[in-house]
Amino acid sequence: MKKQTPLPPAGVRLTEGLAQRMQQLVRDKVVPYQWEILHDRVEGAAKSHCVENFRIAAGLSAGEHYGMVFQDSDLYKWLEAVAYTLEVFGDPALEAQADEMCELIRLAQQPDGYLNTYYTLCKEDGCAQKRQEGYEPCRVAGLPDGSDATGERLPGLGNRFGNLQQGHELYCAGHLFEAAAAYAAATGKRDLLQTACRFADYLVKVFGTGEGQLRGYPGHQEVEVGLVRLYEATGGKRYLDLADYFLSERGRKPLYFEAERKRKGFCDLFGQPALYLPTYAQIHARPVEQTDAVGHAVRALYMYSAMADLAALKSDPAMAHACAALHRSVTERRMYITGAVGSTHVGESFTGDYNLPDDTVYGESCASVALMMFESRMAALTGEGGPFDTVERAFFNRVLGGISLTGTEFFYVGPLAVDPAACRENPDLHHVTTVRQPWFDVACCPTNIARAIMSIGGYAYAEDGDTLYVNIPLAAEVRHAGHAVRVEGEYPYGGTVRITALADGQRVRLRQSGLAPAVALTLNGSPLPLAAERGYLILPELRLADTVEATLAMAPHYVAAHPGVTNNVGKAAVMRGPLVYCAEQADNGAGVAGLAFAEALACEESEAFTHDGAVALTVKGFKAAFAGDEALYRNALPVWEAAEIRLIPYYLWANRGEGEMRVYLNVR
């Protein structure tokens, strides 16, 4: 049983502050821009062809599939972001566009329920590469085997699920299921949900331990999360059972993927043998036996999210124990201060404990969205408020840092130290872009960022019966199922939060954050004790017009990494509340790596360049100066000259052009 459930977007109307401004940006700029991108109408951006792929699969257009094997998911995540946008703001014109896409998806669905434009449109074996001689399609009893009654091959049917490790059919299905559940909740329209259920019912027939079924599972986890969403939207227990099957079958010996690759004529889509490592796709052990976060970070965290869902919904103590171990592995040993995860570009993966390099980090935007998903589910599983520290860390730093202030450029990776010259010249940094990009060939991140921003109200506010949980104190008017409160404040910048009851009988629990803890609490001006239980401040039942005011600790302070993070020994970062700060060349000139903080933090706050309430810091420190010639090595230490170091919130970096950037600086 989940101990708290997110409020729907319609129940949380953000009224001011950073998150509200970002939701307006998504509504006004991001969603319309991505609509144009998906229709290939943005000059200079990487080609998407996503909508056109669906049009071709639906028989409405002629042509061939273009793009990655997972291209369909871009449209699904856009639709999910649109669903939340409609629920928050309403927009008849946008809803009409979304309805058009829902119908297009329905038309692209095959008669038996299967839905994937890549495998529908590509050559006989479903592989965009030249057909390999002697390919053996994957056959399932009672399903098309690639031939009709006359023996003629049917395009795209012969190898459905013939490459589960790389094919992403189930990954795309998961994003369809999430979008469909969200769109039905937002609009009351169930057409897309019916399309999703037809596909899910097809999967129920294909996968399992019964005779003639495939005993496989997805290479890229996500379908498990989507199936849980379908279960919650429809009550169809078969969807929950299929999610449970995928998790329980994963990692069993002999490994399905190893047998799959040995099939005659197996078509390798990516040509990267490193991706065959069992740890890469988390098949090295059964999920319930896993204790360390390994492999591709997004895959891992989507899987952990589903594990937490199943542990709660099925009251599975063994799965809950595994989730707790994985939570500790990620947040205590393998996560960056910004909420980035995935230390290496090789496999976009986790590495070892405390191996957190600042410059070669991958830290994909999608991984931090997935981290938000997992940690919020850990709170729902355990009833503890602590995991929302990680949700805040990831959202306010890495996720918001993945999008420009214009809403039309995006970061895929999230470095903590950038030298543009090194990024151009060092192939080990080829994955690091120094400015945000208009789009990507692999474009999973932009739509993921959009859906995360538009769903933040459900992270901030949750319920358990008649109790309202304030997990992140975003300024909002909350009205849902008897809950009626107004929350005021400029969080994450403002240090005061006011909660006013808009009706009698309001039971509210305010999270005692580890990043911006309450240091004083009053009810109608009278002091309240700072008594907390499971990470939540205990408040009396509120009557109409009662106001609770919390004063938060928001003073800037140094943060040092564990000494195992060897690249940052002797260095510090600065945080203010949940926000991580960084030094940019735009404020401090070239040579940002030569800056050092003074041992005692002394700083002044001022308005950031955005002029929207963001707080910049000016910190007392030093800058290294070298006298004499330009020798590579010299027999002299630098002279440390007094300097004022200008810091901005990390999420704002690279909005003023290309330049050096660092989060951690030396301390002297």
XYZ file of C-alpha atoms in Angstrom:
668
model
C 0.000 0.000 0.000
C 1.387 3.395 -0.957
C 1.725 5.695 2.037
C 1.108 8.804 -0.054
C -0.266 9.503 -3.528
C 0.630 12.519 -5.696
C -2.123 15.070 -6.169
C -3.257 15.459 -9.792
C -2.013 18.577 -11.610
C -5.538 20.012 -11.596
C -5.484 20.009 -7.812
C -2.324 22.099 -7.529
C -2.299 25.558 -9.097
C 1.134 27.105 -8.683
C 0.785 30.829 -8.013
C 4.304 32.285 -7.907
C 7.966 31.377 -7.805
C 10.492 29.562 -9.956
C 8.463 26.404 -10.593
C 5.422 28.441 -11.637
C 7.531 30.475 -14.074
C 8.951 27.275 -15.523
C 5.458 25.852 -16.027
C 4.470 29.002 -17.868
C 7.591 28.626 -20.017
C 6.605 25.071 -20.897
C 3.086 26.185 -21.803
C 4.117 29.246 -23.812
C 7.379 28.135 -25.437
C 8.449 24.546 -24.852
C 5.329 22.649 -25.909
C 4.753 24.757 -29.071
C 8.448 24.543 -29.991
C 8.508 20.770 -29.588
C 5.333 20.495 -31.683
C 7.194 22.228 -34.495
C 10.269 20.052 -33.941
C 8.267 16.821 -34.118
C 6.843 18.065 -37.427
C 10.326 18.976 -38.763
C 9.556 22.663 -39.076
C 12.505 24.147 -37.139
C 15.390 25.167 -39.365
C 18.819 24.193 -38.070
C 17.544 21.603 -35.588
C 18.233 17.882 -35.841
C 15.587 16.139 -37.918
C 12.905 14.361 -35.906
C 10.517 12.807 -38.464
C 8.616 11.429 -35.469
C 5.138 12.502 -36.545
C 5.873 11.606 -40.152
C 6.850 8.085 -39.073
C 3.390 7.699 -37.561
C 1.758 9.132 -40.681
C 3.569 6.613 -42.861
C 2.706 3.740 -40.523
C -0.937 4.868 -40.571
C -1.000 4.855 -44.370
C -1.517 8.619 -44.562
C 1.836 9.342 -46.162
C 4.464 7.566 -48.242
C 8.086 7.122 -47.280
C 10.456 5.265 -44.989
C 11.113 5.336 -41.276
C 13.714 7.858 -40.188
C 15.464 8.154 -36.864
C 16.286 5.955 -33.939
C 14.544 2.737 -33.043
C 12.963 4.558 -30.079
C 11.788 7.627 -32.008
C 8.122 6.988 -31.158
C 8.728 7.813 -27.509
C 9.368 11.488 -28.323
C 5.729 11.936 -29.312
C 4.481 9.969 -26.318
C 6.423 12.093 -23.827
C 5.293 15.272 -25.587
C 1.704 14.087 -25.180
C 2.266 13.381 -21.502
C 3.666 16.895 -21.006
C 0.665 18.270 -22.906
C -1.716 16.309 -20.683
C -0.294 17.954 -17.577
C -0.293 21.344 -19.311
C -3.974 20.989 -20.143
C -4.759 19.922 -16.603
C -2.940 22.935 -15.133
C -3.832 25.657 -17.629
C -6.401 24.389 -20.130
C -5.972 25.271 -23.800
C -8.564 24.216 -26.422
C -6.189 24.743 -29.352
C -3.465 22.656 -27.724
C -5.997 19.977 -26.841
C -7.077 19.836 -30.484
C -3.452 19.270 -31.528
C -3.101 16.515 -28.958
C -6.366 14.887 -30.061
C -5.016 14.845 -33.608
C -1.917 12.985 -32.397
C -4.004 10.527 -30.390
C -5.964 9.672 -33.522
C -2.781 9.372 -35.576
C -1.347 6.926 -33.059
C -4.562 4.896 -33.194
C -4.369 4.730 -36.977
C -0.753 3.518 -36.814
C -1.708 0.645 -34.522
C -1.768 -2.778 -36.156
C -4.976 -4.854 -36.163
C -3.710 -7.134 -33.385
C -2.809 -4.204 -31.126
C 0.914 -4.013 -31.848
C 2.208 -0.456 -32.143
C 5.711 0.594 -33.167
C 6.551 2.608 -36.268
C 10.126 1.350 -36.560
C 9.237 -2.325 -36.739
C 6.135 -1.646 -38.799
C 7.981 0.321 -41.466
C 11.485 -1.104 -41.670
C 12.562 -3.951 -43.915
C 11.439 -7.529 -43.561
C 13.432 -8.269 -40.437
C 12.616 -4.955 -38.825
C 16.273 -3.947 -38.924
C 17.240 -0.756 -40.719
C 20.463 -2.459 -41.771
C 20.706 -4.791 -44.753
C 18.817 -8.023 -44.134
C 21.178 -10.647 -42.789
C 21.234 -13.995 -44.508
C 19.418 -16.719 -42.623
C 17.749 -14.482 -40.032
C 15.531 -16.471 -37.690
C 12.481 -14.439 -36.651
C 11.163 -14.773 -33.140
C 7.959 -16.821 -33.274
C 5.274 -16.858 -30.624
C 2.379 -19.287 -30.617
C -0.839 -17.695 -31.785
C 0.888 -14.600 -33.165
C 2.029 -13.645 -36.667
C 5.240 -15.423 -37.577
C 6.068 -13.283 -40.570
C 4.141 -15.319 -43.121
C 0.585 -15.353 -44.317
C -1.313 -18.425 -45.567
C 0.468 -18.288 -48.921
C 3.941 -18.103 -47.434
C 4.504 -14.464 -48.410
C 6.369 -12.465 -45.784
C 4.413 -9.681 -44.093
C 6.601 -6.581 -43.606
C 7.556 -5.871 -40.024
C 5.830 -8.884 -38.418
C 8.536 -11.514 -38.622
C 10.781 -10.251 -35.873
C 8.632 -8.401 -33.423
C 10.473 -8.670 -30.130
C 13.346 -10.418 -31.916
C 15.832 -7.987 -30.370
C 14.481 -7.152 -26.952
C 17.873 -6.012 -25.725
C 18.174 -3.220 -28.293
C 14.829 -2.884 -30.038
C 13.110 -0.563 -27.535
C 9.630 -1.797 -28.461
C 8.741 -2.203 -24.800
C 10.422 1.064 -23.828
C 8.258 2.947 -26.315
C 5.215 1.045 -25.098
C 5.879 2.208 -21.555
C 5.929 5.856 -22.561
C 2.711 5.339 -24.530
C 1.072 3.866 -21.441
C 2.184 6.778 -19.254
C 0.960 9.328 -21.794
C -2.372 7.564 -22.220
C -3.069 7.435 -18.490
C -2.135 11.100 -18.109
C -4.231 12.230 -21.079
C -7.320 10.370 -19.902
C -6.973 11.907 -16.441
C -6.497 15.399 -17.866
C -9.250 15.438 -20.480
C -11.607 12.571 -19.714
C -10.985 11.330 -23.257
C -10.134 7.645 -23.360
C -9.252 7.092 -27.017
C -5.499 7.032 -26.394
C -6.037 4.943 -23.273
C -7.975 2.402 -25.334
C -5.132 2.310 -27.867
C -2.656 1.768 -25.044
C -4.746 -0.979 -23.472
C -5.007 -2.809 -26.801
C -1.214 -2.796 -27.033
C -0.845 -3.807 -23.391
C -3.301 -6.675 -23.863
C -1.198 -7.818 -26.821
C 1.876 -7.786 -24.570
C 0.011 -9.814 -21.942
C -0.547 -12.434 -24.630
C 3.059 -12.390 -25.849
C 5.078 -12.385 -22.626
C 5.037 -14.761 -19.715
C 5.930 -18.241 -18.579
C 3.070 -20.019 -20.315
C 3.411 -22.356 -23.269
C 4.193 -20.465 -26.457
C 5.008 -17.222 -24.652
C 8.263 -15.300 -24.715
C 10.193 -15.415 -21.457
C 11.910 -12.143 -22.288
C 11.960 -8.665 -20.805
C 12.883 -5.174 -22.001
C 16.438 -4.097 -22.688
C 15.528 -0.551 -21.689
C 13.210 -0.594 -18.710
C 10.196 1.742 -18.738
C 7.309 -0.495 -19.712
C 7.076 -1.618 -16.088
C 6.378 1.961 -14.947
C 3.865 2.385 -17.765
C 2.061 -0.838 -16.907
C 1.664 0.297 -13.307
C 0.193 3.575 -14.582
C -2.257 1.596 -16.736
C -3.200 -0.536 -13.747
C -3.850 2.562 -11.646
C -5.857 4.169 -14.470
C -7.991 1.138 -15.343
C -7.842 -1.308 -12.450
C -6.680 -4.009 -14.867
C -4.681 -6.356 -12.629
C -3.220 -8.093 -15.675
C -1.113 -4.987 -16.288
C 0.286 -5.038 -12.764
C 0.974 -8.756 -13.119
C 2.855 -8.215 -16.379
C 5.005 -5.530 -14.758
C 5.699 -7.970 -11.937
C 6.601 -10.659 -14.477
C 9.118 -8.410 -16.252
C 10.836 -7.652 -12.947
C 10.797 -11.214 -11.635
C 12.066 -12.722 -14.911
C 14.906 -10.225 -15.328
C 18.288 -11.618 -14.353
C 17.229 -15.268 -14.257
C 19.780 -17.727 -15.627
C 20.289 -18.550 -18.413
C 20.127 -14.902 -19.443
C 17.553 -14.257 -22.150
C 19.687 -11.642 -23.917
C 22.643 -14.001 -24.264
C 20.428 -16.572 -25.961
C 18.885 -13.836 -28.097
C 22.276 -12.744 -29.437
C 23.134 -16.323 -30.359
C 20.099 -16.616 -32.606
C 21.222 -17.100 -36.196
C 21.426 -13.770 -37.976
C 20.889 -11.623 -34.885
C 20.873 -8.007 -36.029
C 23.035 -5.765 -33.827
C 21.506 -2.290 -34.000
C 24.257 -0.375 -32.209
C 27.532 -2.268 -32.701
C 28.855 -1.579 -29.196
C 29.936 -4.810 -27.460
C 30.300 -2.953 -24.136
C 26.515 -2.718 -24.084
C 26.328 -6.515 -23.805
C 27.694 -6.490 -20.254
C 25.019 -7.883 -17.925
C 25.411 -4.901 -15.604
C 24.625 -2.446 -18.418
C 20.964 -3.505 -18.557
C 20.780 -4.624 -14.906
C 20.466 -8.335 -15.743
C 23.493 -9.376 -13.638
C 21.102 -10.396 -10.861
C 17.389 -10.510 -10.258
C 16.153 -7.035 -9.282
C 15.115 -8.238 -5.836
C 18.744 -9.295 -5.245
C 20.411 -6.096 -6.463
C 22.112 -3.792 -3.956
C 24.317 -1.437 -5.995
C 23.293 0.985 -8.738
C 25.065 -0.174 -11.893
C 24.843 0.175 -15.632
C 22.861 2.582 -17.771
C 21.524 5.126 -15.287
C 18.168 5.831 -16.931
C 17.360 2.153 -17.377
C 18.327 1.462 -13.788
C 16.248 4.252 -12.273
C 13.160 3.481 -14.342
C 13.485 -0.090 -13.101
C 13.972 1.014 -9.492
C 10.861 3.198 -9.831
C 8.799 0.211 -10.917
C 10.315 -1.888 -8.143
C 9.197 0.680 -5.571
C 5.721 0.732 -7.112
C 5.444 -3.048 -6.989
C 6.874 -3.237 -3.485
C 4.138 -0.877 -2.273
C 1.229 -2.211 -4.309
C 2.006 -5.872 -3.607
C 3.319 -5.368 -0.058
C 6.539 -7.149 -1.005
C 9.115 -6.802 1.808
C 11.957 -8.363 -0.195
C 11.449 -5.894 -3.039
C 11.195 -3.033 -0.540
C 14.497 -4.129 1.010
C 16.170 -4.095 -2.417
C 14.750 -0.638 -3.128
C 16.161 0.674 0.145
C 19.617 -0.681 -0.685
C 19.529 0.810 -4.181
C 18.309 4.143 -2.793
C 21.309 4.255 -0.468
C 23.698 3.249 -3.241
C 22.513 6.059 -5.497
C 22.052 8.896 -3.025
C 24.874 8.164 -0.584
C 27.660 7.068 -2.947
C 26.884 7.597 -6.650
C 25.053 10.906 -7.033
C 26.416 14.355 -7.811
C 25.654 17.372 -5.649
C 23.424 18.637 -8.485
C 21.313 15.488 -8.559
C 23.062 14.275 -11.699
C 23.652 10.525 -11.924
C 25.668 8.405 -14.335
C 29.372 9.162 -14.081
C 30.588 7.982 -17.475
C 29.601 8.389 -21.105
C 30.561 4.738 -21.677
C 27.141 3.170 -21.540
C 25.755 6.368 -19.952
C 26.347 4.500 -16.748
C 26.950 4.497 -13.055
C 30.494 3.632 -12.027
C 31.928 2.823 -8.591
C 31.329 4.419 -5.230
C 32.465 8.066 -5.057
C 33.714 7.966 -8.648
C 32.179 11.327 -9.541
C 34.425 13.257 -11.945
C 33.270 16.814 -12.620
C 34.295 17.252 -16.253
C 33.809 13.847 -17.900
C 30.497 13.186 -16.137
C 27.552 12.132 -18.271
C 24.698 12.956 -15.901
C 21.957 12.727 -18.521
C 18.899 14.931 -18.050
C 16.651 11.871 -18.346
C 18.546 10.184 -15.529
C 17.721 13.007 -13.131
C 14.055 12.878 -14.163
C 14.148 9.141 -13.470
C 15.833 9.843 -10.128
C 12.943 12.139 -9.190
C 10.550 9.335 -10.081
C 12.376 6.744 -7.988
C 12.870 8.928 -4.935
C 9.254 10.113 -4.843
C 8.196 6.478 -4.999
C 10.563 5.671 -2.134
C 8.726 8.273 -0.063
C 5.408 6.679 -1.048
C 6.763 3.238 -0.160
C 8.283 4.131 3.206
C 6.261 7.114 4.390
C 9.541 8.937 5.009
C 10.061 12.516 3.820
C 13.820 12.249 3.315
C 13.792 11.057 -0.328
C 12.294 14.385 -1.361
C 15.633 16.040 -0.591
C 16.907 14.169 -3.631
C 13.825 15.083 -5.666
C 14.497 18.753 -4.929
C 18.215 18.426 -5.614
C 17.589 16.827 -8.999
C 14.739 19.118 -10.043
C 16.061 22.538 -9.065
C 19.585 21.900 -10.320
C 19.964 19.228 -12.974
C 16.483 19.065 -14.530
C 15.922 22.830 -14.720
C 19.530 23.176 -15.853
C 18.680 21.025 -18.867
C 16.564 23.741 -20.496
C 17.381 27.285 -21.585
C 15.584 30.400 -20.401
C 14.033 30.610 -23.868
C 12.648 27.071 -23.654
C 14.083 26.187 -27.057
C 17.525 24.755 -26.243
C 18.485 21.784 -24.129
C 21.373 20.004 -22.438
C 21.714 16.242 -22.704
C 24.582 15.915 -20.200
C 25.240 17.809 -16.975
C 28.911 18.600 -16.263
C 30.070 20.351 -13.107
C 33.232 21.749 -14.701
C 33.514 23.030 -18.263
C 36.434 24.364 -20.274
C 35.180 24.976 -23.831
C 38.646 24.595 -25.364
C 39.143 21.215 -23.702
C 35.684 20.089 -24.808
C 36.600 20.855 -28.405
C 40.051 19.265 -28.334
C 39.788 16.298 -25.953
C 37.885 13.297 -27.342
C 37.180 12.122 -23.791
C 34.897 15.169 -23.551
C 33.179 14.730 -26.904
C 29.828 14.208 -25.192
C 29.924 17.519 -23.304
C 28.246 20.412 -25.083
C 29.131 23.859 -23.778
C 25.860 25.462 -24.842
C 22.374 24.009 -25.033
C 21.264 22.526 -28.354
C 18.035 23.107 -30.330
C 17.447 19.326 -30.588
C 19.257 15.997 -30.732
C 19.362 12.930 -32.951
C 18.645 11.045 -29.731
C 16.048 13.441 -28.323
C 14.795 11.707 -25.196
C 15.708 14.550 -22.830
C 13.748 17.625 -24.041
C 10.313 16.030 -23.747
C 11.285 14.357 -20.483
C 12.236 17.725 -18.994
C 8.902 19.157 -20.132
C 6.844 16.405 -18.507
C 8.853 16.690 -15.276
C 8.250 20.436 -15.012
C 4.546 20.140 -15.730
C 4.099 17.347 -13.182
C 6.068 19.009 -10.367
C 2.856 19.833 -8.485
C 2.320 16.125 -7.875
C 5.802 15.815 -6.422
C 5.282 18.871 -4.218
C 1.869 17.842 -2.865
C 0.598 14.370 -2.012
C -2.150 12.851 0.086
C -2.929 9.883 2.248
C -6.623 9.906 3.032
C -7.446 13.216 4.687
C -3.787 14.165 5.244
C -2.068 16.550 2.843
C 1.711 16.255 2.535
C 3.670 19.358 1.587
C 6.812 17.725 0.215
C 8.177 20.814 -1.551
C 6.687 24.130 -0.345
C 5.922 25.607 -3.752
C 3.551 28.574 -3.686
C 0.189 27.170 -4.728
C -3.505 26.963 -4.156
C -4.302 23.345 -3.412
C -7.870 22.112 -3.788
C -8.508 18.407 -4.151
C -10.793 15.881 -2.434
C -11.352 17.949 0.685
C -7.875 19.450 0.813
C -8.051 23.239 0.630
C -4.992 25.313 1.491
C -3.067 28.252 0.122
C 0.726 28.090 0.318
C 2.699 31.309 -0.105
C 6.422 31.953 -0.487
C 9.182 32.287 -3.050
C 10.715 28.858 -2.546
C 13.443 27.895 -3.457
C 14.649 31.488 -2.968
C 12.403 32.822 -0.206
C 12.930 31.678 3.368
C 9.345 31.971 4.599
C 6.479 29.576 3.884
C 2.893 30.390 4.883
C 0.148 27.763 4.821
C -3.410 29.082 5.183
C -6.425 26.814 5.559
C -9.201 27.568 3.079
C -11.646 25.275 4.893
C -12.067 23.657 8.283
C -10.531 20.308 9.121
C -7.254 20.600 7.213
C -4.692 17.986 8.236
C -1.329 19.084 6.861
C 2.169 17.650 7.202
C 4.995 19.998 6.186
C 8.196 18.197 5.269
C 11.205 19.047 7.390
C 13.706 19.351 4.547
C 17.341 18.473 4.986
C 18.267 21.158 2.442
C 16.237 24.071 3.853
C 15.016 22.966 7.288
C 12.452 24.929 9.251
C 14.072 26.733 12.187
C 10.903 28.390 13.502
C 7.211 27.556 13.263
C 4.101 29.507 14.278
C 0.325 29.067 14.178
C -1.532 32.367 13.881
C 1.572 34.067 15.283
C 2.038 31.764 18.279
C 5.117 29.499 18.377
C 4.771 25.808 17.622
C 7.325 23.140 18.572
C 9.530 21.847 15.770
C 8.406 18.279 16.375
C 8.878 15.983 13.390
C 7.792 12.439 12.661
C 9.220 10.467 9.726
C 10.561 13.689 8.249
C 7.352 15.737 8.559
C 6.547 18.516 11.021
C 3.523 17.715 13.157
C 0.926 20.467 12.798
C -2.417 20.773 14.593
C -5.585 20.353 12.566
C -6.236 23.675 10.864
C -9.529 25.543 10.847
C -10.649 28.019 8.207
C -8.197 30.965 7.993
C -5.620 29.382 10.323
C -2.121 30.211 9.115
C 1.059 28.268 9.789
C 4.295 30.105 9.062
C 7.648 28.345 8.761
C 10.990 30.110 8.681
C 13.538 28.142 6.668
C 17.315 28.062 6.986
C 18.373 29.570 3.656
C 21.820 30.992 4.423
C 24.483 30.154 1.817
C 26.977 27.574 3.059
C 29.894 25.487 1.886
C 29.433 21.829 1.006
C 32.395 19.455 0.787
C 32.303 16.101 -0.985
C 33.239 12.799 0.655
C 37.050 12.340 0.517
C 36.451 9.386 -1.777
C 35.498 11.931 -4.448
C 39.204 12.483 -4.979
C 38.929 15.182 -7.642
C 37.259 17.489 -5.125
C 39.422 16.997 -2.048
C 40.301 20.441 -0.722
C 37.443 22.037 -2.644
C 33.957 23.197 -1.780
C 30.696 24.050 -3.469
C 28.172 26.608 -2.277
C 24.516 25.822 -1.694
C 21.606 27.997 -0.659
C 18.578 25.921 0.198
C 18.226 23.238 -2.480
C 20.140 25.307 -5.039
C 23.723 24.528 -6.014
C 25.772 27.502 -7.200
C 28.510 27.767 -9.810
C 31.084 30.256 -11.077
C 30.902 31.242 -14.745
C 33.379 32.984 -17.006
C 30.689 35.533 -17.889
C 30.955 36.941 -14.346
C 34.522 36.115 -13.345
C 36.590 36.258 -16.530
C 38.776 33.487 -17.902
C 40.580 31.131 -15.563
C 37.640 30.057 -13.404
C 39.648 27.011 -12.278
C 42.080 29.446 -10.650
C 39.477 30.830 -8.261
C 39.472 29.869 -4.586
C 37.047 30.486 -1.765
C 38.177 31.981 1.515
C 38.053 29.478 4.366
C 35.329 31.429 6.147
C 32.368 31.999 3.867
C 31.538 35.672 3.476
C 29.061 36.590 0.790
C 26.453 39.082 -0.281
C 23.194 38.315 -2.052
C 21.968 40.243 -5.072
C 19.625 39.883 -8.017
C 20.807 37.525 -10.737
C 21.069 38.526 -14.389
C 17.643 37.021 -15.061
C 15.856 39.752 -13.026
C 13.123 37.300 -12.054
C 13.774 36.805 -8.367
C 16.783 34.520 -8.764
C 19.497 35.196 -6.181
C 23.166 35.554 -7.128
C 25.999 35.502 -4.597
C 29.222 37.483 -4.375
C 31.734 35.532 -2.307
C 35.031 36.701 -0.862
C 37.922 34.704 -2.248
C 41.096 34.665 -4.256
C 42.344 34.323 -7.813
C 45.626 32.694 -8.765
C 48.130 34.928 -10.541
C 51.352 33.741 -12.123
C 54.237 36.126 -12.598
C 56.894 35.805 -15.267
C 57.018 33.860 -18.487
C 54.562 31.369 -19.976
C 56.523 28.265 -18.983
C 54.474 25.108 -18.728
C 56.134 24.308 -15.396
C 57.727 26.839 -13.072
C 59.584 26.831 -9.787
C 57.137 29.113 -8.032
C 53.719 28.941 -6.487
C 50.974 31.225 -7.732
C 50.268 34.474 -5.976
C 46.749 34.462 -4.572
C 45.170 37.853 -5.025
C 41.995 38.891 -3.244
C 38.958 38.582 -5.492
C 35.202 38.700 -5.392
C 33.722 35.555 -6.888
C 30.314 35.892 -8.489
C 28.129 32.780 -8.250
C 24.823 31.999 -9.932
C 22.426 29.074 -9.464
C 23.702 26.092 -11.424
C 20.486 25.748 -13.431
C 21.205 29.145 -15.040
C 24.652 28.346 -16.407
C 25.345 28.774 -20.147
C 22.426 31.133 -20.724
C 24.820 33.951 -21.667
C 26.899 32.166 -24.267
C 29.810 29.757 -24.123
C 32.313 29.992 -21.310
C 34.094 28.253 -18.469
C 32.054 27.002 -15.511
C 32.798 25.279 -12.209
C 30.765 24.136 -9.234
C 33.639 23.139 -6.938
C 36.445 25.617 -6.241
C 39.586 25.400 -4.137
C 39.435 26.640 -0.554
C 42.359 28.485 1.047
